[in-house]
Short mmCIF file of C-alpha atoms in Angstrom, two decimals:
data_model
loop_
_atom_site.label_atom_id
_atom_site.label_comp_id
_atom_site.label_asym_id
_atom_site.label_seq_id
_atom_site.Cartn_x
_atom_site.Cartn_y
_atom_site.Cartn_z
CA ARG A 21 0.00 0.00 0.00
CA GLU A 22 2.92 2.35 0.66
CA ARG A 23 3.86 2.13 -3.05
CA VAL A 24 0.40 1.92 -4.69
CA SER A 25 -2.56 2.82 -2.55
CA GLU A 26 -5.31 2.05 -5.13
CA TYR A 27 -5.96 0.53 -8.56
CA ASN A 28 -8.49 1.50 -11.24
CA ILE A 29 -9.76 -1.61 -13.11
CA THR A 30 -11.83 -1.16 -16.26
CA ILE A 31 -14.21 -4.06 -17.18
CA ILE A 32 -15.57 -4.21 -20.77
CA ALA A 33 -18.54 -6.44 -21.80
CA ILE A 34 -18.94 -7.29 -25.53
CA ASP A 35 -21.88 -9.23 -27.02
CA CYS A 36 -21.70 -11.56 -30.05
CA GLY A 37 -24.18 -9.68 -32.24
CA SER A 38 -23.42 -8.09 -35.55
CA PRO A 39 -22.51 -5.42 -35.10
CA SER A 40 -21.44 -6.15 -31.54
CA LEU A 41 -22.33 -3.85 -28.72
CA THR A 42 -20.20 -3.07 -25.69
CA SER A 43 -20.37 -1.41 -22.33
CA GLN A 44 -17.71 -0.80 -19.69
CA GLU A 45 -17.40 -0.05 -16.02
CA THR A 46 -14.43 1.19 -13.96
CA VAL A 47 -13.88 -0.33 -10.55
CA LYS A 48 -11.65 1.43 -8.02
CA VAL A 49 -9.79 -0.97 -5.73
CA GLN A 50 -8.29 0.58 -2.59
CA ILE A 51 -5.58 -1.26 -0.69
CA SER A 52 -6.31 -1.54 3.01
CA ASP A 53 -3.45 -0.46 5.24
CA ILE A 54 -1.92 -2.74 7.84
CA ASN A 55 0.51 -1.51 10.47
CA ASP A 56 3.74 -2.78 8.93
CA ASN A 57 5.95 0.33 9.25
CA PRO A 58 7.42 1.61 12.52
CA PRO A 59 7.88 5.34 13.14
CA LEU A 60 11.31 6.58 12.04
CA PHE A 61 13.07 9.66 13.42
CA ASN A 62 14.63 12.02 10.89
CA GLN A 63 18.01 11.78 12.69
CA ASN A 64 19.92 8.88 14.20
CA SER A 65 20.61 10.96 17.32
CA TYR A 66 20.09 14.51 18.54
CA THR A 67 22.29 17.01 20.37
CA ILE A 68 20.59 19.97 22.04
CA TYR A 69 22.43 22.89 23.66
CA VAL A 70 20.78 24.63 26.60
CA ASN A 71 22.12 27.78 28.27
CA GLU A 72 22.37 27.42 32.02
CA ASN A 73 20.08 29.50 34.27
CA ASN A 74 17.28 28.95 31.75
CA ASN A 75 13.66 29.62 32.60
CA PRO A 76 11.63 26.56 33.62
CA SER A 77 9.18 25.38 30.90
CA LEU A 78 11.54 26.69 28.21
CA LEU A 79 11.16 25.01 24.81
CA VAL A 80 14.63 23.56 24.18
CA GLY A 81 14.04 21.45 21.05
CA THR A 82 11.67 19.42 18.90
CA LEU A 83 11.88 15.82 17.70
CA HIS A 84 10.06 14.50 14.65
CA ALA A 85 9.34 10.99 13.41
CA ASP A 86 7.48 9.84 10.28
CA ASP A 87 5.35 6.75 9.72
CA LEU A 88 4.64 5.45 6.20
CA ASP A 89 1.37 3.87 7.24
CA TYR A 90 -2.06 5.50 7.06
CA GLU A 91 -4.43 7.27 9.44
CA GLN A 92 -4.46 5.66 12.89
CA ASN A 93 -1.52 3.42 12.02
CA ALA A 94 0.53 6.58 11.30
CA LYS A 95 -0.51 8.55 14.38
CA ILE A 96 2.62 8.98 16.53
CA THR A 97 2.89 9.44 20.27
CA TYR A 98 6.18 10.56 21.88
CA SER A 99 7.36 9.58 25.35
CA LEU A 100 10.49 9.53 27.52
CA LEU A 101 11.81 6.13 28.47
CA PRO A 102 12.89 5.61 32.09
CA ASP A 103 16.62 6.19 32.55
CA GLU A 104 18.75 3.32 33.72
CA GLY A 105 20.32 4.26 37.06
CA GLY A 106 21.81 7.67 37.79
CA GLU A 107 21.61 9.81 40.88
CA VAL A 108 18.91 12.10 39.46
CA SER A 109 16.19 11.01 37.08
CA VAL A 110 16.32 12.79 33.74
CA ALA A 111 12.55 13.06 34.00
CA SER A 112 13.18 15.84 36.52
CA TYR A 113 15.10 17.81 33.86
CA VAL A 114 12.95 17.62 30.73
CA SER A 115 9.52 16.61 29.52
CA ILE A 116 8.13 15.93 26.05
CA ASN A 117 4.81 16.81 24.48
CA PRO A 118 3.35 13.41 23.41
CA GLU A 119 1.60 14.88 20.37
CA ASN A 120 4.25 17.02 18.67
CA GLY A 121 7.62 15.98 20.17
CA ASN A 122 8.41 19.39 21.75
CA LEU A 123 10.97 19.11 24.56
CA TYR A 124 10.73 21.43 27.57
CA ALA A 125 13.13 22.11 30.43
CA LEU A 126 11.43 21.48 33.76
CA ARG A 127 13.93 23.35 35.91
CA SER A 128 16.67 25.94 35.74
CA LEU A 129 19.87 24.08 34.86
CA ASP A 130 23.18 24.83 36.57
CA TYR A 131 26.35 24.06 34.59
CA GLU A 132 28.38 23.82 37.79
CA LYS A 133 26.18 20.88 38.87
CA VAL A 134 25.23 19.22 35.58
CA GLN A 135 27.24 19.61 32.36
CA ASP A 136 25.33 17.12 30.22
CA PHE A 137 22.79 14.31 30.32
CA ARG A 138 21.05 11.93 27.92
CA VAL A 139 17.45 10.91 27.47
CA LEU A 140 15.90 8.15 25.40
CA VAL A 141 12.80 9.16 23.46
CA LYS A 142 10.30 6.63 22.13
CA ALA A 143 7.95 7.17 19.18
CA THR A 144 4.97 4.80 19.10
CA ASP A 145 2.36 4.55 16.36
CA GLY A 146 -1.36 3.94 16.85
CA GLY A 147 -1.59 0.57 15.14
CA SER A 148 -2.65 -2.72 16.68
CA PRO A 149 -0.25 -4.10 17.59
CA SER A 150 1.70 -0.86 17.78
CA LEU A 151 5.24 -0.38 16.45
CA SER A 152 7.87 1.93 17.88
CA SER A 153 11.44 3.21 17.59
CA ASN A 154 13.82 4.97 19.97
CA VAL A 155 16.37 7.75 19.65
CA THR A 156 18.99 9.16 22.02
CA VAL A 157 18.99 12.87 22.79
CA GLN A 158 22.07 14.40 24.39
CA PHE A 159 21.70 17.69 26.25
CA LEU A 160 24.80 19.87 26.63
CA ILE A 161 24.57 22.69 29.17
CA VAL A 162 26.30 25.90 28.06
CA ASP A 163 28.20 27.70 30.80
CA ALA A 164 27.25 31.27 31.68
CA ASN A 165 29.49 33.67 33.56
CA ASP A 166 27.55 33.54 36.82
CA ASN A 167 30.37 32.98 39.33
CA PRO A 168 32.74 35.75 40.40
CA PRO A 169 36.36 34.89 41.17
CA ILE A 170 37.02 33.50 44.66
CA ILE A 171 40.25 34.63 46.28
CA LEU A 172 42.01 31.91 48.24
CA TYR A 173 45.01 33.99 49.27
CA PRO A 174 45.13 36.34 51.01
CA ALA A 175 42.31 34.86 53.09
CA GLN A 176 39.09 36.88 52.92
CA ASP A 177 37.58 35.74 56.22
CA SER A 178 40.54 36.43 58.47
CA THR A 179 39.56 38.37 61.59
CA SER A 180 43.15 39.43 62.27
CA PRO A 181 44.72 40.94 59.16
CA SER A 182 48.10 39.39 58.39
CA SER A 183 50.94 40.79 56.35
CA ASP A 184 53.66 39.58 54.04
CA LEU A 185 57.18 40.47 55.07
CA VAL A 186 59.61 41.93 52.60
CA PRO A 187 63.26 42.55 53.55
CA ARG A 188 64.53 46.03 52.90
CA SER A 189 67.40 44.40 51.09
CA ALA A 190 65.02 43.14 48.37
CA HIS A 191 66.14 43.94 44.86
CA ALA A 192 64.04 44.90 41.85
CA ASP A 193 61.68 42.12 40.58
CA TYR A 194 61.73 40.48 44.02
CA LEU A 195 58.80 38.04 44.39
CA VAL A 196 56.81 39.29 47.38
CA THR A 197 53.85 36.91 47.28
CA LYS A 198 51.18 35.59 44.94
CA VAL A 199 47.46 36.24 44.92
CA VAL A 200 45.67 32.91 44.44
CA ALA A 201 42.12 32.86 43.01
CA VAL A 202 39.77 30.40 41.34
CA ASP A 203 36.56 30.68 39.34
CA GLY A 204 33.67 28.22 39.39
CA ASP A 205 32.88 28.74 35.70
CA SER A 206 34.63 27.09 32.77
CA GLY A 207 36.49 28.02 29.60
CA GLN A 208 37.16 31.69 29.03
CA ASN A 209 34.66 32.56 31.77
CA ALA A 210 37.24 31.19 34.23
CA TRP A 211 40.29 32.98 32.80
CA LEU A 212 41.48 35.40 35.48
CA SER A 213 43.45 38.61 35.29
CA PHE A 214 44.92 40.60 38.18
CA GLN A 215 45.11 44.38 38.55
CA LEU A 216 46.52 46.69 41.19
CA GLN A 217 43.75 49.13 42.11
CA LYS A 218 45.32 51.01 45.00
CA CYS A 219 48.81 51.11 46.42
CA THR A 220 50.52 53.07 49.19
CA ASP A 221 53.50 53.61 46.87
CA PRO A 222 52.77 52.89 43.19
CA SER A 223 56.46 53.04 42.35
CA LEU A 224 57.33 50.12 44.62
CA PHE A 225 55.10 47.17 43.65
CA HIS A 226 53.34 45.79 40.60
CA ILE A 227 51.26 42.66 39.94
CA VAL A 228 51.66 40.27 37.00
CA ASP A 229 48.29 40.38 35.29
CA HIS A 230 48.09 36.71 34.25
CA ASN A 231 49.33 34.89 37.38
CA GLY A 232 48.85 37.22 40.36
CA GLU A 233 52.53 37.46 41.34
CA ILE A 234 53.37 40.62 43.25
CA ARG A 235 56.91 41.83 42.60
CA THR A 236 58.99 44.87 43.45
CA ILE A 237 59.56 47.43 40.72
CA ARG A 238 62.74 48.84 42.23
CA PRO A 239 65.03 48.20 45.20
CA ILE A 240 63.60 49.14 48.58
CA THR A 241 65.13 52.14 50.32
CA GLU A 242 65.17 53.38 53.90
CA ARG A 243 62.78 56.15 52.93
CA ASP A 244 59.99 53.70 52.00
CA THR A 245 57.12 53.47 54.49
CA MET A 246 57.25 50.30 56.59
CA LYS A 247 53.52 49.55 56.21
CA GLN A 248 52.33 49.14 52.65
CA LYS A 249 48.75 48.43 51.58
CA LEU A 250 47.74 47.00 48.20
CA VAL A 251 44.16 46.65 46.93
CA ILE A 252 44.00 44.04 44.19
CA LEU A 253 41.18 43.39 41.73
CA VAL A 254 40.70 39.94 40.22
CA ARG A 255 38.56 39.87 37.09
CA ASP A 256 37.32 36.96 34.96
CA ASN A 257 37.04 36.94 31.18
CA GLY A 258 33.27 36.46 30.88
CA LYS A 259 30.88 38.81 29.13
CA PRO A 260 29.99 40.71 31.16
CA SER A 261 32.98 40.10 33.39
CA LEU A 262 32.74 39.63 37.17
CA SER A 263 35.36 40.73 39.67
CA THR A 264 36.43 40.52 43.31
CA THR A 265 38.82 42.68 45.31
CA THR A 266 41.16 41.85 48.15
CA THR A 267 43.51 43.79 50.39
CA LEU A 268 47.12 42.78 50.95
CA ASN A 269 49.25 44.22 53.73
CA ILE A 270 53.02 44.28 53.32
CA LEU A 271 55.64 45.07 55.95
CA LEU A 272 59.12 46.26 54.99
CA VAL A 273 61.48 44.85 57.61
CA ASP A 274 65.19 44.65 58.25
CA GLY A 275 64.99 40.94 59.11
CA PHE A 276 62.48 38.11 59.51
CA SER A 277 63.11 37.53 63.21
CA GLU A 278 60.97 40.42 64.36
CA PRO A 279 57.29 39.81 65.26
CA TYR A 280 55.69 41.72 62.41
CA MET A 281 53.12 39.19 61.31
CA GLN A 282 50.04 40.86 62.90
CA LEU A 283 48.81 44.37 62.20
CA PRO A 284 45.91 44.88 64.64
CA ASP A 285 46.11 48.68 64.40
CA LEU A 286 46.25 48.90 60.62
CA GLN A 287 42.62 49.87 60.10
CA SER A 288 42.78 52.76 62.56
CA GLU A 289 46.00 54.00 61.02
CA GLU A 290 44.57 53.72 57.53
CA GLN A 291 42.04 56.42 58.40
CA LYS A 292 44.96 58.76 59.03
CA ASP A 293 46.96 57.57 56.03
CA SER A 294 46.45 59.81 52.99
CA LYS A 295 49.26 58.29 50.92
CA LEU A 296 47.13 55.74 49.03
CA THR A 297 47.25 56.21 45.28
CA VAL A 298 44.17 55.19 43.30
CA TYR A 299 44.53 53.55 39.88
CA LEU A 300 41.75 54.12 37.35
CA VAL A 301 41.08 50.79 35.59
#
């Protein structure tokens, strides 16, 4: 029936008279359909990209299958097959419209928790007995820049501000310390750059923008203030970018044997200190 759905047969009756007489009739023969064709998806597999932080009930894609049969035998119903194992059922992530194959996100997806998942979709026709076929759909979550950098050093939750010690004998390009930061995003959203926003003496220190190393610009002299304060900005490479700032205290000392590690009075002295230089970034 899928090749020829009907035939037109013409029947002619001729008598034996002289002259003979004839008449004819055309009979239309329609081929009844049986359910001998399963639904077939138009792709062997599907890959769907979904931006994280999506709105629930968002339409994320559409699947389509065709059936060569006729009427009820060609009516297709779509469904999600139960996933085999896994900590979270994929049925909590997506749903499918049984009539048209539209796929909807059921929740806001978080790339930092779920990067991808697969579902198995079944297309079933309306024949008796019914026929069906399955297809795999892979969902890839696209990272958004929704996590600002987190600074690991210097510690952000320290109640007693600490300082890094630098000997006054330090030469130019002396490695003072390194600002350590991480970003919960991925790819270029997690690329970090470091900038010096404020500094007690801008001629004394600089920060390497790609790795957070703080180094001296010149040799330290006796005229340099013992207590140095640096405000550092860490920025990611997302669009739009997110940033975090941290404060680093540095003590210029003659030797490391002196108890300079704690600066309990630094905040009160900062109110009197007007030597901070502000960088416009």
